[in-house]
GROMACS .gro file of C-alpha atoms in nm:
model
  194
    1CYS     CA    1  -1.150   0.712   1.397
    2PRO     CA    2  -1.197   1.001   1.601
    3PHE     CA    3  -1.002   0.811   1.828
    4CYS     CA    4  -0.702   0.717   1.736
    5LEU     CA    5  -0.721   0.890   1.368
    6SER     CA    6  -0.702   0.601   1.155
    7SER     CA    7  -0.856   0.550   0.835
    8ASP     CA    8  -1.085   0.236   0.790
    9ARG     CA    9  -0.789   0.107   0.551
   10GLU     CA   10  -0.517   0.143   0.812
   11ARG     CA   11  -0.739  -0.064   1.063
   12LEU     CA   12  -0.773  -0.308   0.769
   13TYR     CA   13  -0.404  -0.341   0.743
   14MET     CA   14  -0.371  -0.306   1.081
   15HIS     CA   15  -0.604  -0.616   1.201
   16TYR     CA   16  -0.451  -0.814   0.946
   17LEU     CA   17  -0.077  -0.786   1.078
   18SER     CA   18  -0.231  -0.882   1.395
   19ILE     CA   19  -0.314  -1.193   1.251
   20PHE     CA   20  -0.036  -1.221   1.063
   21PHE     CA   21   0.210  -1.139   1.342
   22LYS     CA   22  -0.008  -1.432   1.570
   23VAL     CA   23   0.037  -1.662   1.350
   24ARG     CA   24   0.394  -1.647   1.278
   25PRO     CA   25   0.568  -1.476   1.531
   26GLU     CA   26   0.914  -1.368   1.423
   27LYS     CA   27   1.114  -1.068   1.431
   28TYR     CA   28   1.019  -0.864   1.097
   29SER     CA   29   1.143  -0.591   0.933
   30ILE     CA   30   0.846  -0.334   0.779
   31LEU     CA   31   0.900  -0.088   0.542
   32ASP     CA   32   0.609   0.184   0.480
   33PHE     CA   33   0.562   0.458   0.220
   34ALA     CA   34   0.372   0.777   0.334
   35PRO     CA   35   0.261   0.616   0.641
   36SER     CA   36   0.005   0.856   0.868
   37LYS     CA   37   0.085   0.914   1.213
   38ALA     CA   38  -0.177   0.677   1.318
   39PHE     CA   39  -0.066   0.368   1.143
   40SER     CA   40   0.300   0.445   1.239
   41LEU     CA   41   0.244   0.481   1.564
   42ALA     CA   42   0.056   0.216   1.641
   43ILE     CA   43   0.259  -0.059   1.453
   44ARG     CA   44   0.605   0.085   1.596
   45LYS     CA   45   0.440  -0.060   1.924
   46PHE     CA   46   0.544  -0.409   1.811
   47ASN     CA   47   0.869  -0.484   1.956
   48PHE     CA   48   0.937  -0.766   1.775
   49VAL     CA   49   0.875  -0.533   1.456
   50THR     CA   50   1.185  -0.287   1.350
   51TYR     CA   51   0.965  -0.047   1.148
   52THR     CA   52   1.096   0.248   0.892
   53SER     CA   53   0.869   0.501   0.764
   54ALA     CA   54   0.967   0.654   0.400
   55ASP     CA   55   0.860   0.970   0.196
   56TYR     CA   56   0.977   1.110  -0.078
   57TYR     CA   57   0.798   1.470  -0.069
   58ARG     CA   58   0.692   1.518   0.337
   59GLU     CA   59   0.976   1.569   0.591
   60GLY     CA   60   0.970   1.336   0.967
   61PHE     CA   61   0.996   0.967   0.816
   62ASP     CA   62   1.323   0.773   0.876
   63LEU     CA   63   1.406   0.770   0.450
   64LYS     CA   64   1.342   1.024   0.238
   65ILE     CA   65   1.324   0.844  -0.083
   66ASP     CA   66   1.174   0.768  -0.460
   67ILE     CA   67   0.966   0.467  -0.450
   68CYS     CA   68   1.084   0.435  -0.780
   69ASN     CA   69   1.419   0.466  -0.748
   70MET     CA   70   1.579   0.323  -0.427
   71ASP     CA   71   1.907   0.270  -0.474
   72SER     CA   72   1.981   0.314  -0.130
   73VAL     CA   73   1.831   0.041  -0.006
   74ASN     CA   74   1.973  -0.291  -0.060
   75SER     CA   75   1.803  -0.591  -0.236
   76GLU     CA   76   1.611  -0.869   0.021
   77SER     CA   77   1.615  -0.604   0.309
   78TYR     CA   78   1.289  -0.590   0.409
   79ASP     CA   79   1.007  -0.859   0.529
   80ILE     CA   80   0.690  -0.649   0.466
   81VAL     CA   81   0.643  -0.405   0.254
   82ILE     CA   82   0.343  -0.124   0.329
   83CYS     CA   83   0.246   0.059   0.001
   84SER     CA   84  -0.091   0.228   0.069
   85HIS     CA   85  -0.231   0.498  -0.200
   86VAL     CA   86   0.146   0.590  -0.355
   87LEU     CA   87   0.079   0.413  -0.663
   88GLU     CA   88  -0.103   0.725  -0.824
   89HIS     CA   89   0.085   0.969  -0.736
   90VAL     CA   90   0.426   0.853  -0.876
   91SER     CA   91   0.562   0.890  -1.264
   92ASP     CA   92   0.625   0.518  -1.324
   93PRO     CA   93   0.399   0.256  -1.111
   94ASP     CA   94   0.577  -0.012  -1.275
   95GLU     CA   95   0.937   0.057  -1.179
   96ALA     CA   96   0.745   0.123  -0.840
   97LEU     CA   97   0.622  -0.216  -0.803
   98ALA     CA   98   0.986  -0.343  -0.953
   99GLU     CA   99   1.123  -0.154  -0.680
  100ILE     CA  100   0.921  -0.281  -0.413
  101TYR     CA  101   0.988  -0.633  -0.582
  102ARG     CA  102   1.360  -0.616  -0.538
  103VAL     CA  103   1.388  -0.482  -0.170
  104LEU     CA  104   1.166  -0.736  -0.005
  105LYS     CA  105   1.297  -1.067   0.138
  106SER     CA  106   1.239  -1.403  -0.069
  107GLY     CA  107   0.902  -1.500   0.068
  108GLY     CA  108   0.822  -1.173   0.227
  109LEU     CA  109   0.479  -0.980   0.141
  110ALA     CA  110   0.334  -0.627   0.037
  111ILE     CA  111   0.030  -0.475   0.077
  112ILE     CA  112  -0.010  -0.286  -0.216
  113MET     CA  113  -0.298  -0.077  -0.213
  114VAL     CA  114  -0.441   0.241  -0.453
  115PRO     CA  115  -0.764   0.399  -0.501
  116LEU     CA  116  -0.940   0.173  -0.755
  117PHE     CA  117  -1.267   0.235  -0.981
  118TRP     CA  118  -1.515  -0.033  -1.098
  119ASP     CA  119  -1.685   0.111  -1.328
  120VAL     CA  120  -1.314   0.224  -1.505
  121ASN     CA  121  -1.205  -0.043  -1.814
  122GLU     CA  122  -0.900   0.078  -1.841
  123THR     CA  123  -0.641   0.315  -1.639
  124LEU     CA  124  -0.688   0.634  -1.735
  125GLU     CA  125  -0.310   0.854  -1.765
  126ASN     CA  126  -0.230   1.095  -1.965
  127SER     CA  127   0.074   1.317  -1.927
  128HIS     CA  128  -0.115   1.617  -2.098
  129TYR     CA  129  -0.341   1.659  -1.770
  130ASP     CA  130  -0.079   1.856  -1.621
  131SER     CA  131  -0.251   2.071  -1.394
  132ASP     CA  132  -0.454   2.041  -1.037
  133GLU     CA  133  -0.783   2.123  -1.202
  134LEU     CA  134  -0.751   1.867  -1.509
  135ARG     CA  135  -0.620   1.625  -1.246
  136CYS     CA  136  -0.892   1.664  -1.024
  137ARG     CA  137  -1.123   1.632  -1.295
  138TYR     CA  138  -0.998   1.346  -1.443
  139PHE     CA  139  -0.831   1.165  -1.180
  140GLY     CA  140  -1.039   1.280  -0.832
  141GLN     CA  141  -0.726   1.443  -0.693
  142LYS     CA  142  -0.459   1.746  -0.748
  143ASP     CA  143  -0.170   1.492  -0.693
  144HIS     CA  144  -0.333   1.209  -0.874
  145LEU     CA  145  -0.135   1.114  -1.198
  146ARG     CA  146  -0.357   0.811  -1.301
  147LEU     CA  147  -0.693   0.662  -1.211
  148PHE     CA  148  -0.647   0.295  -1.164
  149ALA     CA  149  -0.895   0.052  -1.319
  150LYS     CA  150  -0.899  -0.290  -1.126
  151ASP     CA  151  -0.824  -0.510  -1.395
  152ASP     CA  152  -0.524  -0.306  -1.494
  153PHE     CA  153  -0.385  -0.278  -1.118
  154LEU     CA  154  -0.415  -0.650  -1.052
  155ARG     CA  155  -0.255  -0.719  -1.396
  156ARG     CA  156   0.058  -0.474  -1.345
  157VAL     CA  157   0.085  -0.666  -0.986
  158LYS     CA  158   0.133  -0.983  -1.135
  159GLU     CA  159   0.390  -0.860  -1.418
  160ALA     CA  160   0.556  -0.749  -1.117
  161ASN     CA  161   0.615  -1.119  -1.018
  162PHE     CA  162   0.394  -1.094  -0.717
  163ARG     CA  163   0.139  -1.312  -0.634
  164VAL     CA  164  -0.172  -1.161  -0.525
  165GLU     CA  165  -0.409  -1.274  -0.243
  166SER     CA  166  -0.739  -1.073  -0.226
  167LEU     CA  167  -0.859  -1.064   0.082
  168ASP     CA  168  -1.269  -0.940   0.145
  169ALA     CA  169  -1.447  -0.901   0.465
  170SER     CA  170  -1.611  -1.262   0.443
  171SER     CA  171  -1.185  -1.326   0.463
  172PHE     CA  172  -1.188  -1.200   0.884
  173ASN     CA  173  -1.439  -1.266   1.136
  174ALA     CA  174  -1.723  -1.050   1.091
  175LYS     CA  175  -1.774  -0.958   1.454
  176GLU     CA  176  -1.401  -0.832   1.448
  177ILE     CA  177  -1.479  -0.665   1.112
  178ARG     CA  178  -1.757  -0.479   1.289
  179LYS     CA  179  -1.578  -0.380   1.623
  180PHE     CA  180  -1.264  -0.263   1.408
  181GLY     CA  181  -1.479  -0.026   1.230
  182ILE     CA  182  -1.370  -0.181   0.872
  183SER     CA  183  -1.643  -0.128   0.601
  184GLU     CA  184  -1.729  -0.486   0.481
  185ASN     CA  185  -1.720  -0.379   0.120
  186SER     CA  186  -1.328  -0.320   0.154
  187ILE     CA  187  -1.058  -0.578  -0.029
  188LEU     CA  188  -0.744  -0.631   0.148
  189TYR     CA  189  -0.485  -0.703  -0.183
  190VAL     CA  190  -0.140  -0.891  -0.015
  191CYS     CA  191   0.116  -0.934  -0.255
  192HIS     CA  192   0.363  -1.278  -0.195
  193ARG     CA  193   0.694  -1.237  -0.331
  194PRO     CA  194   0.814  -1.585  -0.401
   0.00000   0.00000   0.00000
C-alpha cells in the first residue's frame, strides 16, 4: 500500500484479526516474528492487545530470539503468535513449529504463513545449496533455505499438533476484500492449539 506501506498479506492478517477481536472482545497477548513496521504500528493501536515483536537478526524489536529455541519464553505465554514468511529462513522449521505450539496458550491461535509453490510436489531442501547464487536459483531468494510445497507445509503444521483452518477470499466479505486491496487468491492459514 502506498499509504500505510503494508503488504497484501499483512492487510489480510489485520482484517482477520479485526473480525476476530470483534467476535471475541478480550485482552490478548501477541508474539509477532519478523514483523514489518506498518503491521507492528497497526496492531499496537488496539488498546486491549499486549504486543511483542521478535526477530533474531534485525535490531529494534522487543525480543531478540531464535524461533527454533525460545527457552527464554515460558510455555503457554501468548494468545496469538504470528509467524509470517519466517519458516523458509530457519534451519529447522519443524522445531520452530514445536516452539510456536509450546509458547501458545491452550486455545490460542497462530497465523503461520510461508511462500507456497503450487507446482512443487515436495518441499525442496538441500544443504548443498549454500551460496547466494544457488539459493536464489533453487529457492527464489538468497536467504531462503527451502521451497515449501503446499501439502508438505500443511502436513508439518498438522504434525506439530495444530488444527489448521484455511481461509480463502470467499471466507470474507467480498466488498471488504476489495476495499482493503487483498488479492482474491489469498489463503490465510490460522493454526489453532487445542
